Structure formats: structure tokens, C-alpha cells
Coordinates of C-alpha atoms and ligand atoms in Angstrom, one line a residue:
Chain J
M1 CA 69.1 -78.8 -7.8
A2 CA 69.2 -75.8 -10.1
F3 CA 67.7 -72.9 -8.3
L4 CA 68.7 -70.1 -10.6
Q5 CA 69.6 -70.7 -14.2
L6 CA 71.0 -68.3 -16.7
K7 CA 71.1 -69.5 -20.3
E8 CA 73.0 -67.7 -23.0
V9 CA 72.0 -64.4 -21.4
E10 CA 72.8 -61.2 -23.2
K11 CA 71.9 -57.6 -22.4
T12 CA 72.4 -54.8 -24.9
F13 CA 71.5 -51.1 -24.1
F14 CA 70.2 -48.9 -26.9
T15 CA 70.4 -45.1 -26.9
Y16 CA 69.8 -42.9 -29.8
D17 CA 73.4 -42.8 -30.9
S18 CA 74.9 -45.9 -29.2
V19 CA 74.5 -49.6 -28.9
T20 CA 76.3 -51.1 -25.8
T21 CA 76.4 -54.8 -25.1
A22 CA 77.0 -55.0 -21.3
V23 CA 77.0 -58.7 -20.9
E24 CA 76.8 -61.7 -23.3
K25 CA 77.0 -65.5 -23.4
I26 CA 76.3 -65.8 -19.7
N27 CA 75.6 -69.4 -18.7
L28 CA 75.4 -70.0 -15.0
T29 CA 73.6 -72.4 -12.7
I30 CA 73.3 -71.7 -9.0
N31 CA 72.0 -74.2 -6.5
K32 CA 69.9 -73.6 -3.5
G33 CA 71.9 -72.3 -0.5
E34 CA 74.9 -71.5 -2.6
F35 CA 76.9 -68.3 -2.1
I36 CA 78.3 -67.0 -5.3
S37 CA 80.6 -64.0 -5.9
I38 CA 81.0 -62.1 -9.2
I39 CA 84.1 -60.1 -9.7
G40 CA 85.4 -58.3 -12.7
P41 CA 86.8 -54.9 -13.9
S42 CA 84.5 -51.9 -13.4
G43 CA 82.0 -51.4 -16.2
C44 CA 82.0 -55.0 -17.2
G45 CA 78.4 -55.5 -16.5
K46 CA 78.2 -56.8 -12.9
T47 CA 75.4 -54.4 -11.9
T48 CA 73.6 -55.1 -15.1
L49 CA 73.8 -58.8 -14.4
L50 CA 72.2 -58.4 -11.0
S51 CA 69.5 -56.1 -12.4
L52 CA 68.7 -58.8 -14.9
I53 CA 68.4 -61.5 -12.2
S54 CA 66.3 -59.2 -10.0
G55 CA 63.8 -58.6 -12.9
L56 CA 64.5 -54.8 -13.1
L57 CA 65.9 -55.4 -16.6
H58 CA 65.0 -57.9 -19.2
P59 CA 67.6 -59.8 -21.2
T60 CA 68.0 -59.0 -24.9
E61 CA 68.8 -62.7 -25.5
G62 CA 68.6 -65.8 -23.5
Q63 CA 66.6 -66.9 -20.5
I64 CA 66.8 -66.5 -16.7
L65 CA 64.9 -69.1 -14.7
L66 CA 64.3 -68.9 -11.0
D67 CA 62.9 -72.2 -9.7
G68 CA 62.3 -73.2 -13.3
K69 CA 60.1 -70.1 -14.0
Q70 CA 61.1 -67.2 -16.2
I71 CA 61.6 -64.0 -14.3
E72 CA 59.0 -61.4 -15.5
K73 CA 59.3 -58.5 -13.0
P74 CA 60.8 -57.8 -9.6
T75 CA 59.2 -59.8 -6.8
P76 CA 59.8 -59.8 -3.1
E77 CA 61.1 -63.4 -3.5
T78 CA 64.4 -61.7 -4.6
G79 CA 66.1 -59.3 -2.3
Y80 CA 68.3 -56.6 -3.9
M81 CA 70.8 -54.5 -2.0
L82 CA 72.1 -51.7 -4.2
Q83 CA 75.6 -50.3 -4.3
Q84 CA 74.8 -47.7 -1.7
D85 CA 72.3 -48.2 1.2
Y86 CA 69.6 -46.0 -0.3
L87 CA 67.7 -45.8 3.0
F88 CA 64.9 -43.3 2.7
P89 CA 66.1 -40.3 4.6
W90 CA 62.5 -39.2 5.4
L91 CA 61.6 -42.4 7.1
T92 CA 62.7 -43.7 10.5
I93 CA 64.8 -46.9 10.7
E94 CA 61.6 -48.7 11.8
Q95 CA 59.7 -47.5 8.7
N96 CA 62.7 -48.2 6.5
I97 CA 63.0 -51.8 7.4
T98 CA 59.3 -52.4 7.0
L99 CA 59.1 -50.7 3.7
G100 CA 59.0 -53.9 1.7
L101 CA 56.3 -55.4 3.9
K102 CA 54.2 -52.3 3.6
T103 CA 54.6 -52.4 -0.2
M104 CA 53.4 -56.0 -0.1
G105 CA 50.4 -55.0 2.1
K106 CA 51.8 -56.9 5.1
T107 CA 51.2 -54.5 8.0
K108 CA 50.2 -56.9 10.9
S109 CA 52.6 -57.0 13.8
E110 CA 53.3 -60.7 13.5
E111 CA 54.3 -60.1 9.8
K112 CA 56.8 -57.5 11.0
E113 CA 58.3 -59.7 13.6
L114 CA 61.1 -61.0 11.4
A115 CA 62.3 -57.5 10.6
Y116 CA 62.5 -56.5 14.3
E117 CA 64.2 -59.8 15.1
L118 CA 66.9 -59.2 12.5
L119 CA 67.4 -55.6 13.6
D120 CA 68.0 -57.0 17.1
T121 CA 70.4 -59.6 15.8
L122 CA 72.4 -56.9 14.0
G123 CA 72.5 -54.9 17.2
L124 CA 70.3 -52.0 16.2
S125 CA 67.1 -52.5 18.1
D126 CA 67.7 -49.2 20.0
K127 CA 67.7 -47.3 16.8
T128 CA 64.1 -47.9 15.6
K129 CA 63.0 -44.3 16.1
H130 CA 66.2 -42.8 14.6
Y131 CA 66.5 -41.4 11.1
P132 CA 69.2 -42.7 8.7
S133 CA 71.2 -39.4 8.9
Q134 CA 71.8 -40.1 12.6
L135 CA 73.5 -43.4 11.8
S136 CA 77.1 -44.3 10.8
G137 CA 77.8 -45.9 7.4
G138 CA 78.2 -49.3 8.8
M139 CA 74.9 -49.1 10.7
R140 CA 73.1 -47.9 7.6
Q141 CA 74.4 -50.8 5.6
R142 CA 73.1 -53.2 8.3
V143 CA 69.7 -51.5 8.2
A144 CA 69.7 -51.9 4.4
L145 CA 70.5 -55.6 5.0
V146 CA 67.5 -55.9 7.4
R147 CA 65.3 -54.1 4.9
M148 CA 66.2 -56.6 2.2
L149 CA 65.8 -59.6 4.5
S150 CA 62.5 -58.4 6.0
T151 CA 60.4 -59.9 3.2
D152 CA 62.1 -63.2 3.7
P153 CA 63.4 -63.5 0.1
K154 CA 64.8 -66.8 -1.2
L155 CA 67.5 -65.2 -3.4
L156 CA 69.7 -62.3 -2.3
L157 CA 71.5 -60.0 -4.7
L158 CA 74.3 -57.8 -3.1
D159 CA 75.9 -55.2 -5.2
E160 CA 79.2 -54.1 -3.7
P161 CA 77.5 -53.7 -0.3
F162 CA 80.8 -52.9 1.6
S163 CA 82.6 -50.8 -0.9
A164 CA 81.8 -47.5 0.8
L165 CA 82.9 -48.6 4.3
D166 CA 86.2 -48.4 6.1
Y167 CA 88.3 -51.6 6.2
Q168 CA 87.6 -52.5 9.8
T169 CA 83.8 -52.0 9.5
K170 CA 83.9 -53.9 6.3
L171 CA 85.6 -57.0 7.8
K172 CA 83.1 -57.0 10.7
L173 CA 80.1 -56.6 8.4
E174 CA 81.4 -59.4 6.1
N175 CA 81.2 -61.8 9.1
L176 CA 77.8 -60.5 10.2
V177 CA 76.3 -60.7 6.7
F178 CA 77.8 -64.1 6.0
S179 CA 76.5 -65.6 9.2
T180 CA 73.1 -64.0 8.9
I181 CA 72.7 -65.3 5.3
R182 CA 74.0 -68.8 6.3
T183 CA 71.7 -69.2 9.3
H184 CA 68.7 -68.3 7.2
G185 CA 69.8 -70.7 4.5
K186 CA 69.6 -68.2 1.7
T187 CA 71.0 -68.3 -1.8
A188 CA 73.1 -65.3 -2.4
I189 CA 75.0 -63.6 -5.2
L190 CA 77.6 -61.0 -4.2
V191 CA 79.1 -58.5 -6.6
T192 CA 82.4 -57.1 -5.5
H193 CA 85.7 -55.8 -6.9
D194 CA 87.6 -57.1 -3.9
I195 CA 89.1 -60.5 -4.6
G196 CA 89.7 -61.2 -0.9
E197 CA 86.1 -60.5 -0.1
A198 CA 84.9 -62.7 -2.9
L199 CA 87.0 -65.6 -1.7
A200 CA 86.3 -65.1 2.0
M201 CA 82.6 -65.1 1.6
S202 CA 81.6 -67.5 -1.1
D203 CA 81.5 -71.1 -2.4
R204 CA 82.3 -70.1 -5.9
V205 CA 83.8 -67.0 -7.5
I206 CA 82.9 -66.0 -11.1
L207 CA 85.3 -63.8 -13.0
L208 CA 83.9 -61.7 -15.8
T209 CA 85.8 -60.3 -18.8
H210 CA 85.9 -56.7 -19.9
R211 CA 82.8 -55.4 -21.4
P212 CA 80.9 -57.1 -22.9
G213 CA 81.2 -59.2 -19.8
S214 CA 81.2 -62.9 -20.2
I215 CA 82.4 -65.6 -17.9
Q216 CA 86.2 -65.7 -18.0
Q217 CA 86.7 -68.3 -15.4
E218 CA 85.2 -69.9 -12.3
F219 CA 87.0 -70.6 -9.1
S220 CA 85.8 -73.0 -6.4
V221 CA 86.5 -72.4 -2.8
A222 CA 87.3 -75.6 -0.8
H223 CA 84.2 -76.7 1.2
H224 CA 85.8 -76.3 4.7
L225 CA 86.8 -72.7 3.8
A226 CA 83.4 -71.9 2.4
E227 CA 81.8 -72.8 5.7
E228 CA 84.2 -70.6 7.7
L229 CA 83.6 -67.0 8.8
P230 CA 85.1 -64.6 6.2
F231 CA 87.6 -63.2 8.7
N232 CA 89.0 -66.7 9.5
V233 CA 89.2 -67.5 5.8
R234 CA 91.4 -64.5 5.2
L235 CA 93.8 -65.9 7.9
D236 CA 93.8 -69.5 6.5
S237 CA 96.9 -70.8 4.8
Q238 CA 95.0 -71.8 1.7
F239 CA 93.7 -68.3 1.2
T240 CA 96.9 -66.7 -0.2
P241 CA 97.5 -69.2 -3.0
L242 CA 93.9 -69.0 -4.1
F243 CA 94.1 -65.2 -4.0
Q244 CA 97.2 -65.3 -6.2
E245 CA 95.5 -67.6 -8.7
V246 CA 92.6 -65.2 -9.1
W247 CA 94.9 -62.3 -9.1
K248 CA 97.0 -63.7 -12.0
E249 CA 93.9 -64.4 -14.0
M250 CA 92.7 -60.8 -13.5
E251 CA 96.1 -59.5 -14.5
S252 CA 95.9 -61.5 -17.8
L253 CA 92.6 -59.8 -18.4
E254 CA 94.3 -56.5 -18.1
K255 CA 96.9 -57.4 -20.6
Q256 CA 94.3 -58.3 -23.2
T257 CA 93.2 -54.7 -23.5
Chain E
M1 CA 89.0 -30.1 33.4
K2 CA 85.3 -30.6 33.6
S3 CA 84.5 -27.5 35.4
K4 CA 86.7 -25.5 33.1
H5 CA 84.7 -26.7 30.1
E6 CA 81.4 -26.0 31.9
E7 CA 82.6 -22.5 32.5
M8 CA 83.6 -22.0 28.9
H9 CA 80.3 -23.4 27.7
R10 CA 78.4 -21.0 30.0
Q11 CA 80.5 -18.1 28.5
F12 CA 79.7 -19.3 25.0
K13 CA 76.0 -19.6 25.6
K14 CA 76.0 -16.1 27.1
Q15 CA 77.8 -14.6 24.1
T16 CA 75.4 -16.3 21.7
K17 CA 72.4 -15.0 23.7
T18 CA 73.8 -11.5 23.8
R19 CA 74.4 -11.5 20.1
T20 CA 70.8 -12.5 19.4
L21 CA 69.5 -9.8 21.7
Q22 CA 71.6 -7.2 20.0
I23 CA 70.3 -8.2 16.6
R24 CA 66.7 -8.0 17.8
A25 CA 67.3 -4.6 19.4
V26 CA 68.7 -3.2 16.1
Q27 CA 65.8 -4.7 14.2
I28 CA 63.3 -3.0 16.5
L29 CA 65.3 0.2 16.4
I30 CA 65.1 0.3 12.6
L31 CA 61.3 -0.3 12.6
L32 CA 60.8 2.4 15.3
S33 CA 63.0 5.0 13.5
F34 CA 61.1 4.4 10.3
F35 CA 57.8 5.2 11.9
I36 CA 59.1 8.0 14.0
G37 CA 60.9 9.5 11.0
W38 CA 57.8 9.2 8.9
E39 CA 55.6 10.8 11.6
T40 CA 58.1 13.6 12.2
A41 CA 58.6 14.3 8.5
A42 CA 54.8 14.5 8.0
S43 CA 54.1 16.8 11.0
A44 CA 57.1 19.0 10.1
R45 CA 55.8 19.1 6.5
W46 CA 59.1 17.8 5.0
I47 CA 56.8 15.5 3.0
D48 CA 53.3 16.2 2.0
P49 CA 51.0 14.4 4.5
L50 CA 48.3 14.5 1.9
L51 CA 50.4 12.3 -0.4
F52 CA 52.4 10.2 2.1
S53 CA 50.1 10.3 5.1
S54 CA 51.6 9.6 8.5
P55 CA 51.5 6.7 11.0
S56 CA 49.1 8.5 13.3
R57 CA 46.6 9.1 10.5
V58 CA 46.9 5.5 9.4
W59 CA 46.3 4.4 13.0
D60 CA 43.2 6.7 13.3
L61 CA 41.8 5.4 10.1
F62 CA 42.5 1.9 11.2
L63 CA 40.4 2.4 14.3
V64 CA 37.6 4.0 12.4
R65 CA 37.5 1.3 9.7
V66 CA 37.7 -1.5 12.3
Q67 CA 34.7 0.0 14.2
D68 CA 32.5 0.4 11.1
G69 CA 33.4 -3.2 10.1
S70 CA 34.6 -2.4 6.6
L71 CA 38.2 -3.2 7.2
I72 CA 37.4 -6.7 8.6
M73 CA 35.2 -7.3 5.5
H74 CA 37.8 -6.2 3.0
T75 CA 40.7 -8.0 4.7
S76 CA 38.8 -11.3 5.1
V77 CA 37.7 -11.2 1.4
T78 CA 41.3 -10.7 0.3
L79 CA 42.7 -13.3 2.7
F80 CA 40.1 -15.8 1.6
E81 CA 40.9 -15.2 -2.1
T82 CA 44.7 -15.4 -1.5
I83 CA 44.6 -18.6 0.5
L84 CA 42.3 -20.3 -1.9
G85 CA 44.3 -19.1 -4.9
F86 CA 47.5 -20.2 -3.2
L87 CA 46.2 -23.6 -2.4
L88 CA 44.6 -24.1 -5.8
G89 CA 47.7 -23.1 -7.7
T90 CA 49.9 -25.3 -5.5
F91 CA 47.8 -28.4 -5.5
L92 CA 46.7 -28.2 -9.1
G93 CA 50.3 -27.5 -10.1
T94 CA 51.6 -30.5 -8.1
F95 CA 48.8 -32.7 -9.6
L96 CA 49.7 -31.7 -13.1
A97 CA 53.4 -32.4 -12.4
A98 CA 52.4 -35.8 -11.2
I99 CA 50.5 -36.5 -14.4
L100 CA 53.5 -35.3 -16.5
W101 CA 55.7 -37.6 -14.5
W102 CA 53.3 -40.4 -15.0
S103 CA 53.2 -40.0 -18.8
P104 CA 56.5 -39.1 -20.4
F105 CA 54.7 -39.0 -23.8
L106 CA 52.2 -36.3 -22.5
S107 CA 55.0 -34.4 -20.9
R108 CA 56.9 -34.2 -24.2
V109 CA 53.8 -33.2 -26.1
L110 CA 52.9 -30.5 -23.6
D111 CA 56.5 -29.2 -23.2
P112 CA 56.4 -26.2 -25.7
Y113 CA 52.9 -25.1 -24.4
I114 CA 54.1 -25.1 -20.9
V115 CA 57.1 -23.0 -21.9
I116 CA 54.8 -20.5 -23.7
L117 CA 52.4 -20.3 -20.7
N118 CA 55.3 -19.8 -18.3
S119 CA 56.8 -16.9 -20.3
M120 CA 53.3 -15.3 -20.5
P121 CA 52.7 -12.5 -17.9
K122 CA 49.7 -14.1 -16.3
V123 CA 48.2 -10.8 -15.1
A124 CA 47.7 -9.9 -18.7
L125 CA 45.1 -12.6 -18.8
G126 CA 43.1 -10.7 -16.2
P127 CA 40.5 -9.2 -18.5
I128 CA 39.9 -12.5 -20.2
L129 CA 39.4 -14.2 -16.8
I130 CA 36.9 -11.5 -15.8
V131 CA 35.0 -11.9 -19.1
G132 CA 35.0 -15.6 -18.7
L133 CA 34.3 -16.1 -15.0
G134 CA 32.5 -12.9 -14.2
P135 CA 33.7 -9.8 -12.3
G136 CA 33.7 -11.5 -8.9
F137 CA 35.9 -13.4 -6.5
T138 CA 36.0 -16.5 -8.8
S139 CA 38.1 -14.7 -11.4
I140 CA 40.3 -13.1 -8.6
I141 CA 41.0 -16.6 -7.1
A142 CA 41.6 -17.9 -10.6
M143 CA 44.1 -15.1 -11.1
G144 CA 45.9 -15.9 -7.8
A145 CA 46.0 -19.6 -8.8
L146 CA 47.0 -19.2 -12.4
I147 CA 50.0 -17.0 -11.6
S148 CA 51.6 -19.8 -9.5
L149 CA 50.2 -22.8 -11.4
V150 CA 52.5 -23.1 -14.4
I151 CA 55.7 -22.4 -12.4
T152 CA 54.7 -24.9 -9.8
T153 CA 54.0 -27.5 -12.5
M154 CA 57.4 -27.0 -14.0
V155 CA 59.5 -26.9 -10.9
V156 CA 57.8 -29.8 -9.2
Y157 CA 57.8 -31.9 -12.3
N158 CA 61.6 -31.3 -12.6
A159 CA 62.0 -32.3 -8.9
F160 CA 60.1 -35.5 -9.6
R161 CA 62.4 -36.3 -12.5
E162 CA 65.5 -35.6 -10.6
V163 CA 64.8 -38.0 -7.7
D164 CA 67.5 -40.6 -7.6
D165 CA 66.4 -43.5 -9.7
N166 CA 67.7 -45.9 -7.1
Y167 CA 65.0 -45.0 -4.6
V168 CA 62.5 -46.3 -7.2
K169 CA 64.6 -49.4 -7.7
V170 CA 64.4 -50.1 -4.0
M171 CA 60.6 -49.8 -4.2
K172 CA 60.5 -51.9 -7.4
S173 CA 62.6 -54.6 -5.8
F174 CA 59.8 -55.2 -3.4
G175 CA 57.4 -55.5 -6.3
A176 CA 56.0 -52.0 -5.9
T177 CA 53.5 -50.7 -8.5
K178 CA 54.1 -47.4 -10.3
R179 CA 51.7 -45.8 -8.0
Q180 CA 53.4 -47.2 -4.9
S181 CA 56.8 -46.0 -6.2
F182 CA 55.4 -42.5 -6.7
F183 CA 53.9 -42.1 -3.3
G184 CA 56.6 -44.1 -1.5
A185 CA 59.7 -42.5 -3.1
I186 CA 59.2 -39.8 -5.7
F187 CA 56.7 -37.7 -3.8
P188 CA 58.4 -37.6 -0.4
A189 CA 61.9 -37.2 -1.9
S190 CA 60.6 -34.0 -3.5
Y191 CA 59.4 -32.4 -0.3
P192 CA 62.3 -29.9 -0.2
T193 CA 61.6 -28.6 -3.7
M194 CA 57.8 -28.5 -3.0
I195 CA 58.4 -26.4 0.1
S196 CA 60.5 -23.8 -1.7
T197 CA 57.8 -23.6 -4.4
L198 CA 55.2 -23.0 -1.6
K199 CA 57.3 -20.1 -0.4
V200 CA 57.4 -18.5 -3.8
N201 CA 53.7 -19.2 -4.3
V202 CA 52.8 -17.2 -1.2
G203 CA 54.2 -14.1 -2.8
L204 CA 52.7 -14.9 -6.3
A205 CA 49.2 -15.5 -4.9
W206 CA 49.3 -12.1 -3.3
V207 CA 50.3 -10.5 -6.6
G208 CA 47.5 -12.3 -8.5
V209 CA 44.8 -11.4 -6.0
I210 CA 45.7 -7.8 -5.6
V211 CA 45.9 -7.2 -9.4
G212 CA 42.6 -9.1 -9.7
E213 CA 41.0 -6.8 -7.1
F214 CA 42.4 -3.8 -9.0
L215 CA 40.6 -5.0 -12.1
V216 CA 37.4 -6.1 -10.6
S217 CA 37.3 -3.2 -8.2
K218 CA 34.5 -4.3 -5.9
Q219 CA 36.0 -5.2 -2.5
G220 CA 39.2 -6.3 -0.8
L221 CA 42.5 -4.7 0.0
G222 CA 43.4 -4.3 -3.6
Y223 CA 40.2 -2.4 -4.1
M224 CA 41.0 -0.3 -1.1
I225 CA 44.3 0.7 -2.7
I226 CA 42.8 1.5 -6.0
Y227 CA 39.9 3.4 -4.5
G228 CA 42.2 5.4 -2.1
F229 CA 44.3 6.2 -5.1
Q230 CA 41.4 7.5 -7.1
V231 CA 39.9 9.7 -4.3
F232 CA 43.3 10.8 -3.2
N233 CA 43.0 9.2 0.2
F234 CA 46.6 7.9 0.6
T235 CA 46.0 7.1 4.2
L236 CA 43.8 4.4 3.0
V237 CA 46.4 3.1 0.6
M238 CA 49.0 3.0 3.3
L239 CA 46.7 1.2 5.7
S240 CA 46.1 -1.5 3.1
L241 CA 49.8 -1.8 2.4
V242 CA 50.6 -2.3 6.1
I243 CA 47.9 -4.9 6.5
I244 CA 49.1 -6.8 3.3
A245 CA 52.6 -6.8 4.6
I246 CA 51.6 -8.3 8.0
L247 CA 49.3 -10.9 6.4
A248 CA 51.8 -12.0 3.8
T249 CA 54.5 -12.4 6.4
C250 CA 52.2 -14.5 8.5
M251 CA 51.5 -16.8 5.6
Y252 CA 55.1 -17.1 4.8
Q253 CA 55.8 -18.0 8.5
T254 CA 53.1 -20.7 8.3
V255 CA 54.9 -22.3 5.3
E256 CA 58.2 -22.3 7.2
L257 CA 56.4 -24.1 10.1
V258 CA 55.3 -26.7 7.6
E259 CA 58.8 -27.0 6.3
K260 CA 60.2 -27.6 9.8
K261 CA 57.7 -30.4 10.3
L262 CA 58.3 -32.1 6.9
I263 CA 62.0 -32.0 6.4
R264 CA 63.6 -31.8 9.8
H265 CA 65.5 -35.1 9.4
R266 CA 67.3 -34.5 6.2
T267 CA 70.9 -33.8 5.9
Ligands
ADP1 N1 70.6 -48.0 -18.6 C1 71.8 -48.1 -19.3 N2 71.8 -47.5 -20.6 C2 72.9 -47.6 -21.3 N3 74.1 -48.2 -20.9 C3 74.1 -48.7 -19.7 C4 73.0 -48.7 -18.9 N4 73.3 -49.3 -17.7 C5 74.6 -49.7 -17.8 N5 75.1 -49.4 -19.1 C6 76.4 -49.6 -19.6 O1 76.7 -51.0 -19.4 C7 78.0 -51.2 -19.0 C8 78.1 -52.1 -17.7 O2 77.6 -51.3 -16.6 P1 77.5 -51.9 -15.1 O3 76.6 -53.1 -15.2 O4 77.0 -50.8 -14.3 O5 79.0 -52.2 -14.8 P2 79.6 -52.6 -13.4 O6 78.6 -52.7 -12.4 O7 80.4 -53.9 -13.6 O8 80.6 -51.5 -13.1 C9 78.7 -49.9 -18.8 O9 79.4 -49.6 -19.9 C10 77.5 -48.9 -18.7 O10 77.8 -47.7 -19.3
MG2 MG1 78.3 -51.7 -10.5

């Protein structure tokens, strides 16, 4: 069943002396529980696309339907993880992860239970009274994940969540994020510039063209791989051929410019 | 290995402490030599004690004025005016900054007027304030507030605008209203700038109030200075200056205390 539908979506930015079309002709249908990755050259409109789906931006043309309803403005139904963690430095970890709930007016302790539970799952329950500056990059990203999941959103938007981390931390977090999202049965869209990460984590990979970004090609990951932990996918024999297929396609994009 | 490091750490702590003590000692020495030098110069008649007074005269006058209650009265009047002027200027300025942030249209409309008001020497408006609000403490407080109001509005408004947009995006992604975004992200993210404005405003409020008291000339430390000047009692002028120095420092220290409380966790 179509959970999220993008129909002929276009976004053009206007400034006084420029008109920039960031994305155009985007047609995409995502089913409930699917994990989709979007890759493409930098500046091709990946962040713009996520902002459109989150409701922070409105499409210039076309429609975006979530559960059949047009998206008007951001709602806690959709969780959005920005390119950096953007934890609030003046709040403790505890206050950071309950920020969304507080905004929604949910301050009862049973409403906060999920947030603490997630923090515990991600191994940070001893950090509740700490401030973000006292945590490492990987820990901060995990806190940002908890903050996003705390409101129990149905759709997750992840904008290059691992790009600022060292390789080892990144591989570990991929596993952690993947299993957390899968156990909670969420639908997720991950933006990344790392082909390996896209293939390791998702059911489908969407490749965007140079700006104005439109869908160049879609790659499906075999079902048994899509169910595996990202780290194991990277070790699988089918991984490398798939990687090369995507790589070639990206290379041909480079040549076009 | 362990005991070696412990020993080195002890050495290091000792050195740090000694350094701090040395600095304190020199600071006290400077203060003492200033007063001793002043006293000696006055009693040896190197400087005219009628013009420059001397620490002992200031001290004697201090005791007299404390006993007859007049010093407490003047000091409390000035302190009251300064604190009120400071708070008014800071809060009104921050409030105006919030309104400008709220309405970009209004902020663009008002921009040239704010620039004019800011370049204006506020104390020049003193006579108009006195005519408008009466020659009393209302116009003095208004002066203390006005002098910091415009600059506070400008600096805090800029701080609000420079807050990373992504903090607001985080708030919005949870469905936050504009009001929630302001109080949840914009306002707390601007604490550091607001604190440094507070520090500047302490000094500005004193300027406004003292000038106001010069003009109104009824009571307060500013009045004591202008009166001492007119009747050639420079001991009175000096006494007022010393008290102002002490009080202004105390206010500044209080702001620093607030700073430590508010922004201790930032990096
Ligand atoms: N608010 C905006 N106003 C004008 N241009 C924008 C705005 N946001 C993004 N763009 C432009 O749209 C293009 C796509 O940006 P973005 O979605 O951030 O790319 P990506 O995330 O793929 O690197 C870029 O050329 C960028 O300059
Ligand atoms: Mg981006």
C-alpha cells in the first residue's frame, strides 16, 4: 500500500537575482515499512527533497501525499534528522530527547517512557544529566536519533546522519540505527553520498541526477540482503557487484557534465 | 609511575597556587601604594589637598556623612535609579528585539530610525526628558534606560537573526509554533550575546543616571559630585567617585555570576 507518494514534484527557489530549480519531475511511491536510500552528487537537491517531504518546504509543482493526505506543514508524525545532530547545547541529554514531546505538550512520565527506553537501548541511559558538549560525536548522533524517535513518528527522514563520524563509529551506528528502525517497523528515507551505506541499509536505492535533481535510476536490493544487518551486507558476495553497478551509473552521470 | 605523577601533579598545583598568590599580592600592592602615595602627596603639599583631597579626608567625610544619614540616602537613590534604568533598558531592548524578529516587515521599516537613534548621543536628550517627565527620578531612570535601550535592541536582534536556522528546523519538525520556536531555540541560543549586552549596559546605566542627576540636581551621587564641584568641596567629589566605583564593580560581578549560571555548559 502506498504510504508516501510523490507526484511530479518540483521545487524551485527564487531569490532577487536567481531562479534555481533544485529538484524536478520526482515520481516516487514508498510503501509502509520500506527503507529507501537517496544518493546523488552534492547539490543535486537531496536535502531539498527531504525538506519537502517533512513539510518544511512546499513543492512549487506536484503533490506529496502521506497516507493519502497532502502534507501541509511539519508534524510529529514525521521525524527529521538533520545533517548534523543539532542537539541544543543549553539542554541536558534528558531535556534534548524530550524536546519533541514537550513541544507537543506531552509532559507526563508515561508519555516520556519511550524516549528513556530508546536511550537505554542505545546505551546512553547513564548520560541523562550530561550536556551535549560532554559527549562524543557518535553518542550525540545516537541522542539525535532518540530525539527523533521519541515522538513515535511513522516516517523517518535521515539526512546524511553518519557523514561527520569516523568510519568505525559509522559502521556500528549503521547497524544500531538499522535494527532500531526495523524493530519499530518504521518507514525510512536515508540521504547519503556513500553508495555502500545506501546499499547496506535499504530495500531500494534511488539515484538522482545533477541539479535539477530528478530520478536517474532505481536499484533494488535483494530481499535477503535488505533484511541483514548493514555490516553483514557489506561482507556479502552479492554486495560488490551491486556496488559496481551503482558506481558505473554514477560515473556516467559525471560524464554528462 | 603512579607516585611520580602524583608528585608532579602536587608540584604543578603548588606552582599554580603560588602564581595566583603573587598576582593577588601585586594587585593589593598597587592599590595600597595608590592610596599611600595620594595621602603622602597631599600631606607633603605636592598636590593641593583643597583640589585633590586625600584618603584620610575622604574617610573622615565618609564617617560624618554616614552618621548624619545623608550618604545612605544619596547612595540608595542612585543605586535604585541605576538598577531600574539598567533593568528597564535591558528588558525593553530585548522585548523590542523580539518584536523585530517576529515581524521582518516592521524590522525593515524601523531600520533607518534605529540607526539614527543609535548614533544620537542619548544624554543630549536629557533636557527634553526632564521637560517631559518632570525634574525627578522618573526622568533620571528614563535616561539610564534610554542610553542602553537602542544598542540592546540592535545587538540582541542581530543575535536572534544569527541563530543557526537548523535549531528552528528541529523545533518545527516537531510541529512547533513560531512562539515555541522562539522560546525553545532562538532565545536560549542567544544567551551569550545577551549576557555581554548586560555587561555593557551596567556601565551605560551608570553614565545615564549620573548625567541625569547632574541635570536634575536634587539628590543622588551625581548630585553630590556636581554640588561638591560648585562649592569647591572636592573631598565630597572623591567620596562619591569611590562609592560609584565600588557599586558599579559589584553590579558587574553580579552579571558575571548570572553568566556562569546561564552558559556554563557551552563549548
Ligand atoms: N533556501 C534556498 N534558497 C535558494 N537556493 C537553495 C535553497 N536551498 C537549497 N538551494 C539550492 O538548491 C540546490 C540543492 O540543494 P540541496 O538540496 O541542499 O542539495 P544536497 O543536499 O543534495 O547537497 C543547491 O544548488 C542549493 O544552492
Ligand atoms: Mg544536503
